[in-house]
mmCIF file of C-alpha atoms and ligand atoms in Angstrom:
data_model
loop_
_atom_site.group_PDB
_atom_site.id
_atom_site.type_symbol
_atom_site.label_atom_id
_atom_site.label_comp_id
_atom_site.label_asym_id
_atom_site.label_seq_id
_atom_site.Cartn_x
_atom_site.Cartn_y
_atom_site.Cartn_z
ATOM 1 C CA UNK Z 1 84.778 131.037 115.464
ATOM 2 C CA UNK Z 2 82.156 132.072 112.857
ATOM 3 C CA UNK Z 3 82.142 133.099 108.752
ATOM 4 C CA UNK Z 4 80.830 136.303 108.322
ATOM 5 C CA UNK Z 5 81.331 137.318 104.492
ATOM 6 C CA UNK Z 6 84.898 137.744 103.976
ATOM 7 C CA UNK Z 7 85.950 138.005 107.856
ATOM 8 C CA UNK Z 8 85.963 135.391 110.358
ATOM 9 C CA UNK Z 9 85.127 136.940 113.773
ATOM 10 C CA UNK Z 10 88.097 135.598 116.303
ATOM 11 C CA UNK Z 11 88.486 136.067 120.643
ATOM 12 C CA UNK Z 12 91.068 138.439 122.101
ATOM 13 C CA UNK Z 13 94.443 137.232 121.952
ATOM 14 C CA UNK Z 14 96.793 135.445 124.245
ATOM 15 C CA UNK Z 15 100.578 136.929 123.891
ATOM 16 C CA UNK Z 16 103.355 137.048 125.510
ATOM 17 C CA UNK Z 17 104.059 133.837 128.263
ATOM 18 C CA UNK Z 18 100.953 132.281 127.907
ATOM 19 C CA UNK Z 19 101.364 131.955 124.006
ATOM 20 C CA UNK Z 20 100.977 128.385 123.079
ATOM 21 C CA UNK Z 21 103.596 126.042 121.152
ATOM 22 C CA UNK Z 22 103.490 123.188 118.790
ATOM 23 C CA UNK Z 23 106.321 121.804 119.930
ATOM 24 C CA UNK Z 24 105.016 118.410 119.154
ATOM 25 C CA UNK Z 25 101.884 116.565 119.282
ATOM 26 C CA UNK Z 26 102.949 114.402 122.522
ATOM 27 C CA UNK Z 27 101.384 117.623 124.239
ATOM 28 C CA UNK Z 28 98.581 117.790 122.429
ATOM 29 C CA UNK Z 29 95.182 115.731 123.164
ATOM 30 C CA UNK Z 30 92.656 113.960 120.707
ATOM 31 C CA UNK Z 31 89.666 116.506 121.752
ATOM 32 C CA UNK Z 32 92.358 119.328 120.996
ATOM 33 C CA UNK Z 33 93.419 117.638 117.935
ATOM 34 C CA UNK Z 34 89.623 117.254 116.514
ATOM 35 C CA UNK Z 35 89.033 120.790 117.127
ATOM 36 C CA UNK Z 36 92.142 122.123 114.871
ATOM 37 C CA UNK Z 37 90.728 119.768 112.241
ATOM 38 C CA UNK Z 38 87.337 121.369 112.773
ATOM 39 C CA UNK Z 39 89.084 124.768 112.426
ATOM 40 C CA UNK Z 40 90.789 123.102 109.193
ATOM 41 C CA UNK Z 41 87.470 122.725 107.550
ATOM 42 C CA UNK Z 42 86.484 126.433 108.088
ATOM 43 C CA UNK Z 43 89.946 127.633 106.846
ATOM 44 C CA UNK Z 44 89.478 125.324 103.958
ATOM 45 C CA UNK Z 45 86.511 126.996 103.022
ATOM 46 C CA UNK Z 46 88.558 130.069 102.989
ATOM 47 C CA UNK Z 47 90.603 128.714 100.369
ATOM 48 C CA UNK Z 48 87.719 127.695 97.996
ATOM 49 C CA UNK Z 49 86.736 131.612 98.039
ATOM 50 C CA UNK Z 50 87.583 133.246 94.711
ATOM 51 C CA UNK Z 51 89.385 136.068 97.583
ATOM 52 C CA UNK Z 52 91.365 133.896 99.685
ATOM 53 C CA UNK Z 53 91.998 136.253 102.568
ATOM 54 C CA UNK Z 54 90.365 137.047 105.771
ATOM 55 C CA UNK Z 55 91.477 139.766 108.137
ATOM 56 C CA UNK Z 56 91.621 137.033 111.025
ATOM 57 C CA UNK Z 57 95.319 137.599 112.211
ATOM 58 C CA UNK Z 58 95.564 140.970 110.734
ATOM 59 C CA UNK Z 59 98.065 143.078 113.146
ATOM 60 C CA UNK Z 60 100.260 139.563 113.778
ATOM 61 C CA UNK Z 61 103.657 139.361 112.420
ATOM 62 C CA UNK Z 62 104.593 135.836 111.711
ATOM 63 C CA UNK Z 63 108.358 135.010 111.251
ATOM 64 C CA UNK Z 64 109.389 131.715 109.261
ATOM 65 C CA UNK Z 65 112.956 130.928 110.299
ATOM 66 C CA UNK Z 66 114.205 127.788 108.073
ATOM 67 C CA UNK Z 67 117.817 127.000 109.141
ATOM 68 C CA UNK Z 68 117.404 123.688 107.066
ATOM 69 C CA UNK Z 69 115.634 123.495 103.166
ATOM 70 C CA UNK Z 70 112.060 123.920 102.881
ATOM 71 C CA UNK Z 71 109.836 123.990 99.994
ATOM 72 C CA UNK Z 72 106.331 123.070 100.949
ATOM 73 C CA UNK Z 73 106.282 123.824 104.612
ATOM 74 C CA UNK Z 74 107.957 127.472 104.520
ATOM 75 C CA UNK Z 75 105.439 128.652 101.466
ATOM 76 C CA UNK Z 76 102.475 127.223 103.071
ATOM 77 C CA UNK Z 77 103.090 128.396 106.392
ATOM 78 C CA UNK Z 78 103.401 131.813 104.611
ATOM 79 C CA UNK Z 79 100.543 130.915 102.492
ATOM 80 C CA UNK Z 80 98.596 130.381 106.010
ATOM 81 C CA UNK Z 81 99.441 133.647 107.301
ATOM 82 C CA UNK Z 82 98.841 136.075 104.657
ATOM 83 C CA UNK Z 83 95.713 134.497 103.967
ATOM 84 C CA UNK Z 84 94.844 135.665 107.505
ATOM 85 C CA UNK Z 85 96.083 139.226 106.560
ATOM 86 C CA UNK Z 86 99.384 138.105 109.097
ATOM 87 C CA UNK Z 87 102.811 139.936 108.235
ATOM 88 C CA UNK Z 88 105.467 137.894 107.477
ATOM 89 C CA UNK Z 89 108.943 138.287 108.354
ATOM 90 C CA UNK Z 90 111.148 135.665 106.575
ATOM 91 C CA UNK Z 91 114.539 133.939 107.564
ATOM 92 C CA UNK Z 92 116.761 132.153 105.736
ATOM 93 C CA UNK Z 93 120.188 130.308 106.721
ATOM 94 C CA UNK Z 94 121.748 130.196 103.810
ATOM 95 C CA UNK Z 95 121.300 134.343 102.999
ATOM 96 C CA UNK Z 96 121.719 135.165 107.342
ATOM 97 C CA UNK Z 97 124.889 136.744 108.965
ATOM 98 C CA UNK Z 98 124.936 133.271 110.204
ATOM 99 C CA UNK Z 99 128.137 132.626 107.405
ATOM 100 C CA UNK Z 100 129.566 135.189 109.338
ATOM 101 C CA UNK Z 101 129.848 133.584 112.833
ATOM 102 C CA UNK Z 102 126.556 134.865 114.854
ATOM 103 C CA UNK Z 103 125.464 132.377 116.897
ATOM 104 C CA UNK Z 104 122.091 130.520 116.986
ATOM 105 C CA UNK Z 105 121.004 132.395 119.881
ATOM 106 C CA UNK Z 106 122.033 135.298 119.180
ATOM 107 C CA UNK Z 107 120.929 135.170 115.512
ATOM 108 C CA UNK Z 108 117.446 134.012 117.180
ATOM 109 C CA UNK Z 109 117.811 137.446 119.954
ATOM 110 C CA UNK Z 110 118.036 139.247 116.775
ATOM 111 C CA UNK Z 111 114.811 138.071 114.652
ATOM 112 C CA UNK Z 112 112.562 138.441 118.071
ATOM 113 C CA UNK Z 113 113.896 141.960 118.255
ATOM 114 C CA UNK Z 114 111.973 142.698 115.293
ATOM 115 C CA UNK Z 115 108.829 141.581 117.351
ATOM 116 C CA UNK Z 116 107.464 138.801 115.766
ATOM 117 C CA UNK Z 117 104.183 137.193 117.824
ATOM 118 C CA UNK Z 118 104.706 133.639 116.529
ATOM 119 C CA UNK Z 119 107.978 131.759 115.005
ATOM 120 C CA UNK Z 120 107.680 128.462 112.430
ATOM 121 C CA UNK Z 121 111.334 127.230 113.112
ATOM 122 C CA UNK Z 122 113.000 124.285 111.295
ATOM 123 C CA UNK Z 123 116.826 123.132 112.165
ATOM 124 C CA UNK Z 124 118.394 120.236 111.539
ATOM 125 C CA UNK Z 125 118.866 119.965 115.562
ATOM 126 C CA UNK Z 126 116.437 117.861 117.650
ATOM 127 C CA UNK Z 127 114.953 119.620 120.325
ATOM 128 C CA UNK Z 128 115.706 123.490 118.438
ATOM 129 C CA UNK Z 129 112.356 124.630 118.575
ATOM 130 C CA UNK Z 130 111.661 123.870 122.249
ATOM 131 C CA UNK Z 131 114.848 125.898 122.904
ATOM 132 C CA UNK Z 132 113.440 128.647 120.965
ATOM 133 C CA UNK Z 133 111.024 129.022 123.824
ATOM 134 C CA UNK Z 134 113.182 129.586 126.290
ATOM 135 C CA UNK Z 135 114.359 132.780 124.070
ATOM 136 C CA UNK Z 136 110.866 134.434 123.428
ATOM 137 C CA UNK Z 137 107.590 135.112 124.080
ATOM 138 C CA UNK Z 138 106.264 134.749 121.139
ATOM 139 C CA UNK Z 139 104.354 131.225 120.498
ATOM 140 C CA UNK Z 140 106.536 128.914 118.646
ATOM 141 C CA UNK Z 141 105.552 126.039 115.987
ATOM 142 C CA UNK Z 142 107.985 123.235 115.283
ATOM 143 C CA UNK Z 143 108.162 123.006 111.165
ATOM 144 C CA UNK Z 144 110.650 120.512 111.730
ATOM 145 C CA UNK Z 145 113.634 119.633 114.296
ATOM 146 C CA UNK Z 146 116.017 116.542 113.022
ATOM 147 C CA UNK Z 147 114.951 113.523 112.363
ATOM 148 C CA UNK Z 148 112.091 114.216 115.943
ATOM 149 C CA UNK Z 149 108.906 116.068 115.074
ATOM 150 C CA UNK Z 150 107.257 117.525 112.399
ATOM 151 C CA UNK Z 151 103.869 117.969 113.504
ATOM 152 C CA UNK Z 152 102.001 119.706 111.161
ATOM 153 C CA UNK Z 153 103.187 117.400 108.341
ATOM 154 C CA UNK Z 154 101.319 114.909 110.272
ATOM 155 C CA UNK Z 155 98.292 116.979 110.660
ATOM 156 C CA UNK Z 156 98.235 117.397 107.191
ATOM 157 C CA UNK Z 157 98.615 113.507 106.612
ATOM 158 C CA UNK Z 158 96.136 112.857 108.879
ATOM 159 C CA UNK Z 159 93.398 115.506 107.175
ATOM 160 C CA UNK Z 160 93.944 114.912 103.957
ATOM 161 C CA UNK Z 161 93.250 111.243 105.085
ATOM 162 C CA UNK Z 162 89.879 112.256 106.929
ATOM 163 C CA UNK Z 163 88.983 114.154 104.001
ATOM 164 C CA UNK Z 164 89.878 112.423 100.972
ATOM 165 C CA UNK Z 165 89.368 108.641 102.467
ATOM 166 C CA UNK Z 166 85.737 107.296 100.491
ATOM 167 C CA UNK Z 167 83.426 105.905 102.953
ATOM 168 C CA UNK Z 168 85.823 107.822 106.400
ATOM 169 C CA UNK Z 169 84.018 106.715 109.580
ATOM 170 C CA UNK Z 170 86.684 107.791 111.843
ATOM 171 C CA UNK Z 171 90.808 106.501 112.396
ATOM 172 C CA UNK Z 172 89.762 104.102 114.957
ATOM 173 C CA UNK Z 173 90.653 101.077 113.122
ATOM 174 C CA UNK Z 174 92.479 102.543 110.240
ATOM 175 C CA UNK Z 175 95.484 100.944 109.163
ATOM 176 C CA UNK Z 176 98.640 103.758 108.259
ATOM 177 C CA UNK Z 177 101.543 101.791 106.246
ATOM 178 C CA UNK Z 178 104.467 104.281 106.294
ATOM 179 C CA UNK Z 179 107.277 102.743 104.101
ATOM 180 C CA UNK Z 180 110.729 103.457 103.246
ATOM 181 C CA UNK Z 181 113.192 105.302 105.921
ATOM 182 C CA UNK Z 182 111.724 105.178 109.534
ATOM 183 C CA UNK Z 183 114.622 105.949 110.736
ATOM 184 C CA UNK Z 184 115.823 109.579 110.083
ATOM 185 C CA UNK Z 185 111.957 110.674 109.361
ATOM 186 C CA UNK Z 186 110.563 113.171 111.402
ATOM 187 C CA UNK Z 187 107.382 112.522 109.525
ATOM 188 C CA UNK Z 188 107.213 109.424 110.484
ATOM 189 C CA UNK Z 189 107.349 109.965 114.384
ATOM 190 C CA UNK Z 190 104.707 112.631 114.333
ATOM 191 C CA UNK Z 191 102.633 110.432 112.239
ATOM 192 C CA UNK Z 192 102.991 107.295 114.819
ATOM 193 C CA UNK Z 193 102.201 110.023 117.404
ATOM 194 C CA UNK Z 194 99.071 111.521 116.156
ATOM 195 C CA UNK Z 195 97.420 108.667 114.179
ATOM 196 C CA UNK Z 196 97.860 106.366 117.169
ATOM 197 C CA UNK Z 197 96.573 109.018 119.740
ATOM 198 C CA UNK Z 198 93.497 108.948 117.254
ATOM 199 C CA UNK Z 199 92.924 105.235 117.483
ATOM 200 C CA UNK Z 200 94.371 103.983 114.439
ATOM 201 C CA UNK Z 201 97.370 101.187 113.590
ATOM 202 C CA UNK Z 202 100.645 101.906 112.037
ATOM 203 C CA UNK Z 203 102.616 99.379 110.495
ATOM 204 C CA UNK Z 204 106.533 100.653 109.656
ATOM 205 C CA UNK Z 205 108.459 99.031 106.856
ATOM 206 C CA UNK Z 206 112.183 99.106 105.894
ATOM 207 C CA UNK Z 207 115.191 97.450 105.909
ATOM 208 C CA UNK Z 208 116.673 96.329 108.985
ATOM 209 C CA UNK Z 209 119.298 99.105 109.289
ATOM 210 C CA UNK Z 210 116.770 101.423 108.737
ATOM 211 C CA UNK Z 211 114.166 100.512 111.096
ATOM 212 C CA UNK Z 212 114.166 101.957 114.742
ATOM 213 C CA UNK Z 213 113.561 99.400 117.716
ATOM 214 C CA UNK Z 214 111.813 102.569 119.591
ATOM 215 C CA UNK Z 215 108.174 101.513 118.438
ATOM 216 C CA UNK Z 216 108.869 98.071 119.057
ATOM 217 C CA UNK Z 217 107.040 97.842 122.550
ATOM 218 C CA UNK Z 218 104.328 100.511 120.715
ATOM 219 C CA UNK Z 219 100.636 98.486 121.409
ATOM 220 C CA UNK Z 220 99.287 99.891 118.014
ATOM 221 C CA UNK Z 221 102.207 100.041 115.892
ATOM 222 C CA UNK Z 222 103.797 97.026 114.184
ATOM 223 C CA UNK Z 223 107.217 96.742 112.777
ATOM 224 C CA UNK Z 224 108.058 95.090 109.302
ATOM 225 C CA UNK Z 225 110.957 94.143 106.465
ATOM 226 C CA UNK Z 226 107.986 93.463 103.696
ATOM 227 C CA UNK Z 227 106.466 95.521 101.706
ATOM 228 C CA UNK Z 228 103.449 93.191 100.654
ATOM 229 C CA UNK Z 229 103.098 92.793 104.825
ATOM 230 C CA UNK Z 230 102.842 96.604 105.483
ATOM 231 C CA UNK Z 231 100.526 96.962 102.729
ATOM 232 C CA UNK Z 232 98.100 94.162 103.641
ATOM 233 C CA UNK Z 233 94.798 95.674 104.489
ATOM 234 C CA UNK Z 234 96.215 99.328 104.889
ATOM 235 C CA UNK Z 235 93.717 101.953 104.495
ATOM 236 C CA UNK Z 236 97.029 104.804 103.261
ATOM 237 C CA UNK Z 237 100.422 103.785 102.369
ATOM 238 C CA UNK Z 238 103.275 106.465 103.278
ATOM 239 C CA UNK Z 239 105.863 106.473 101.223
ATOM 240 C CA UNK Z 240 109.272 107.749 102.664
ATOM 241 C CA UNK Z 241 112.379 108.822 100.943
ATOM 242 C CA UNK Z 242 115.720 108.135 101.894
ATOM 243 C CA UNK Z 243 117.137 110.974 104.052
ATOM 244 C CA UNK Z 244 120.837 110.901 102.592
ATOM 245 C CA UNK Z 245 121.334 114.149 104.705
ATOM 246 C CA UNK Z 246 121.230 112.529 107.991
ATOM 247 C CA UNK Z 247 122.998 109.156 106.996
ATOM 248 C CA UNK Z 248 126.008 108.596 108.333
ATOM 249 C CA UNK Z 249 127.576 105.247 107.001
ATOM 250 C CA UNK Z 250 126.194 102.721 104.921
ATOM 251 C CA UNK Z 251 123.263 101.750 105.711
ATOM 252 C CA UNK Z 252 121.950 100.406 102.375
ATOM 253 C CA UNK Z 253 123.150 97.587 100.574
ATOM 254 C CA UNK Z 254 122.904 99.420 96.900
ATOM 255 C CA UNK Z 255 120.020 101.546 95.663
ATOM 256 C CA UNK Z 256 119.010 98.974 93.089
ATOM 257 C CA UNK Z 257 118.200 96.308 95.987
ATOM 258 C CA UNK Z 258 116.753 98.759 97.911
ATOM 259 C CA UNK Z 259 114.086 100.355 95.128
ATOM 260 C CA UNK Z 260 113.313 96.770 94.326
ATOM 261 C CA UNK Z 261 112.295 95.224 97.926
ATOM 262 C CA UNK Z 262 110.611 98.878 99.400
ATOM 263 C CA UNK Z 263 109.226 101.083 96.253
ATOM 264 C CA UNK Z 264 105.930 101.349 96.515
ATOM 265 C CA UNK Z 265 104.232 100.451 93.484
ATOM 266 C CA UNK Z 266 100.991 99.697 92.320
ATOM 267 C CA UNK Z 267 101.664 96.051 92.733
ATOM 268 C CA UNK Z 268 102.613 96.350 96.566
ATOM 269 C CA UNK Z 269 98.930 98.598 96.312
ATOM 270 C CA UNK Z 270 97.090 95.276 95.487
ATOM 271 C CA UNK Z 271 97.294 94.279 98.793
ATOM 272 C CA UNK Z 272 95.909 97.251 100.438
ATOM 273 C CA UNK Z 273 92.293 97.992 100.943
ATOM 274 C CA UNK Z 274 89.943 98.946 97.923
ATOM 275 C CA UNK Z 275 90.465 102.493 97.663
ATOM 276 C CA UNK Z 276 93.637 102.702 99.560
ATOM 277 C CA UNK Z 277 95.599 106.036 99.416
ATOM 278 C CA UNK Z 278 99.013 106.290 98.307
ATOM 279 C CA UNK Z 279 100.494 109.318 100.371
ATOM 280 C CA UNK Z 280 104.129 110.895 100.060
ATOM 281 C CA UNK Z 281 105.213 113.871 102.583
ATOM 282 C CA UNK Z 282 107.628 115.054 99.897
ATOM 283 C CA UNK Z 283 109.910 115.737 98.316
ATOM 284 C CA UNK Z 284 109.423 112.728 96.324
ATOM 285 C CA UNK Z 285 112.324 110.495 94.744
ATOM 286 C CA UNK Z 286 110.613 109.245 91.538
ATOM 287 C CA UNK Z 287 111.000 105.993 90.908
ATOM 288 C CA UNK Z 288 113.321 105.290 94.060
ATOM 289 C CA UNK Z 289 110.773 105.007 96.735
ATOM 290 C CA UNK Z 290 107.810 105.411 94.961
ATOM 291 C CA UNK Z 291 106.550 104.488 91.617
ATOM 292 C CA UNK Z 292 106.260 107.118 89.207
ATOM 293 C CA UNK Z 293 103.091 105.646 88.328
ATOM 294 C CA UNK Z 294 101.428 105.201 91.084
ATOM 295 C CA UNK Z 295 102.350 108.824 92.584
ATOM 296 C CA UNK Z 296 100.614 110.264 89.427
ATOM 297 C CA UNK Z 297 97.684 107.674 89.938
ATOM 298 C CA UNK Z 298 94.395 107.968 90.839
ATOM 299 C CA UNK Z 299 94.776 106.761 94.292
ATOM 300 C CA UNK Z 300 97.750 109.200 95.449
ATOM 301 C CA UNK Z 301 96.592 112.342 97.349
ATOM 302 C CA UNK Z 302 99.871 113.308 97.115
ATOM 303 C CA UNK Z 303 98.795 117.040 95.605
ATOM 304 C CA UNK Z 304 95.667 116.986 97.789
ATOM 305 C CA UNK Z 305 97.941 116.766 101.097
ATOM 306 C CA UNK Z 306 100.887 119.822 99.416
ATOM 307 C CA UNK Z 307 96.671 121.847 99.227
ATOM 308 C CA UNK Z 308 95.722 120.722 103.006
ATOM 309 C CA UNK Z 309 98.697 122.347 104.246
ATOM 310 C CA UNK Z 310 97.549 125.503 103.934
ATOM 311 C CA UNK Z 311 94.393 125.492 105.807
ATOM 312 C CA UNK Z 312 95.666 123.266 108.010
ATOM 313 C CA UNK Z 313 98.891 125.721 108.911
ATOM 314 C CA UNK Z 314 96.085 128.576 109.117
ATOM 315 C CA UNK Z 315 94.036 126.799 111.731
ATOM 316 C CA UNK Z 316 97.343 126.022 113.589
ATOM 317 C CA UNK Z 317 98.471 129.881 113.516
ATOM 318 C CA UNK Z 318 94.756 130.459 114.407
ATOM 319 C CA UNK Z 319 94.533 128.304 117.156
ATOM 320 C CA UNK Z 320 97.733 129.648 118.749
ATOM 321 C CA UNK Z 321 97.430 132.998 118.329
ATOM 322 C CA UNK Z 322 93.588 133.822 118.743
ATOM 323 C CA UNK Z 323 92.097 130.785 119.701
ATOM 324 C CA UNK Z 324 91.859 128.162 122.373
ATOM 325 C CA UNK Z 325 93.514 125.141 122.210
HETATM 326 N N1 CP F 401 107.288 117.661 103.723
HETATM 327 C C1 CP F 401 108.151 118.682 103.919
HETATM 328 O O1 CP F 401 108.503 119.017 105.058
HETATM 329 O O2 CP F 401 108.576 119.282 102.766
HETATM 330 P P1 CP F 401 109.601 120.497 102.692
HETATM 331 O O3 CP F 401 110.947 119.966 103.180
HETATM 332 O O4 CP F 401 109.639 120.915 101.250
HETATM 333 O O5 CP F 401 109.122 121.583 103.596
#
């Protein structure tokens, strides 16, 4: 792909059954992953234009259907396609017929009638987006399914890293500490997934209850109740906020205890690597999992990585829907 004044000059475009998904970056290899990053740094470019729009995808229609909340990932995905000159046709559960007893499918039958060539689906279901597939032709992008994937959060996380880390010579040997609820976080998993597959460590912190055993066995991941442990030489610090949606039970002891053994704050910080980033995925519990402080602090990127989504979700769109993976 090349920059020519306000265009960028793309292939012809694979549609129909051999459009490509982000399902979830299990399928998706470290060359592959380098290559949307270098197509992040192109889109990002795009952004920095005082016109931030190129007529890359223009002639796509790109439907967002959020069957669960969004703020950040349905407006940048959005953000992504118009900037590309994309249409967008957008879907909402809480405004749908779906109140009035259509069914996922056919609510899903429906939307694809209208001829959409790529879908951004979040549900609170594990495994909904991968069933999209099996509904359309159209390429499909997980924005989020249960507590599973989200795998463009983690691209983001992982950019904004590459990008805004002083002195970045590459994730082998960086040390991710994600902190708070490992358990219900989508973000998490796709983090564990991608950072690993690009050579780095992960250390996961939380309470017991709130700690999966799956990554136990994991060769680069390492599993721990204390904060000052997770932090110790970390290169980015995660910060996680409780899911209350998918709780069922109790699972915490009382807020109180729990802000004062897992916030991150700037004194769990002084264990972690000079110039350390503080990361959040959002939304953010001030003060609960994170220090209101530190999030507004000079080491938090938390802003930079809401700003990465964009051209990160434009190289993703890109990739699927004119490029090569
Ligand atoms: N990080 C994230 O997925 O945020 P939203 O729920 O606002 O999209």
């Amino acid at each position: 792909m090349t920059l020519v004044g306000t265009t960028v000059q793309v292939a012809a475009a694979p549609r129909g059954p051999r459009a490509r998904h982000l399902l979830d970056l299990r399928d998706w290899s470290a060359s592959e992953i380098h290559a949307l990053f270098d197509t992040t740094d192109v889109m990002a470019q795009v952004m920095e234009r005082t016109i931030k729009k190129v007529p890359a995808l223009q002639g796509f229609t790109v439907g967002t259907l959020f069957f669960e909340n969004s703020t950040r990932t349905r407006l940048s995905f959005e953000r992504a396609a118009r900037a590309q000159s994309a249409d967008v046709i957008s879907f909402a559960a809480g405004a749908s017929s779906l109140s009035k007893g259509e069914s996922l499918r056919d609510t899903l039958l429906t939307i694809d009638a209208m001829q959409a060539d790529l879908y951004v689906v979040r549900h609170a279901a594990a495994g909904a987006a991968h069933q999209l597939t099996n509904w359309t032709n159209a390429a499909v992008v997980n924005a989020g399914d249960g507590r599973r994937a989200h795998p463009t959060q983690a691209l983001l996380d992982a950019y904004t890293f590459k990008t805004r880390f002083e002195g970045f010579t590459g994730f082998e040997g960086a040390r991710l500490a994600i902190v708070g609820d490992v358990l219900h976080s989508r973000v998490a998993r796709s983090n564990v997934e991608l950072w690993t597959k690009l050579g780095a460590d992960v250390v996961l912190c939380g309470p017991r209850t709130l700690l999966p055993s799956e990554f136990a066995e994991h060769p680069n991941v390492t599993l721990t109740h204390r904060v000052e442990e997770a932090t110790e030489g970390a290169h980015a610090v995660m910060a996680l906020r409780l899911q209350r949606e998918r709780m069922h039970g109790a699972l915490l002891p009382s807020l109180a205890e729990y802000r004062s053994r897992y916030q991150v704050t700037r004194a769990s910080m002084r264990h972690a690597r000079p110039g350390a980033l503080v990361m959040h995925p959002g939304p953010m519990n001030r003060d609960v999992e994170i220090e209101g402080a530190l999030a507004d602090g000079p080491s938090s990127v938390i802003q930079a990585q809401v700003a990465n989504g964009v051209p990160v979700r434009m190289a993703v769109l890109y990739t699927l829907l004119v490029g090569k993976r």
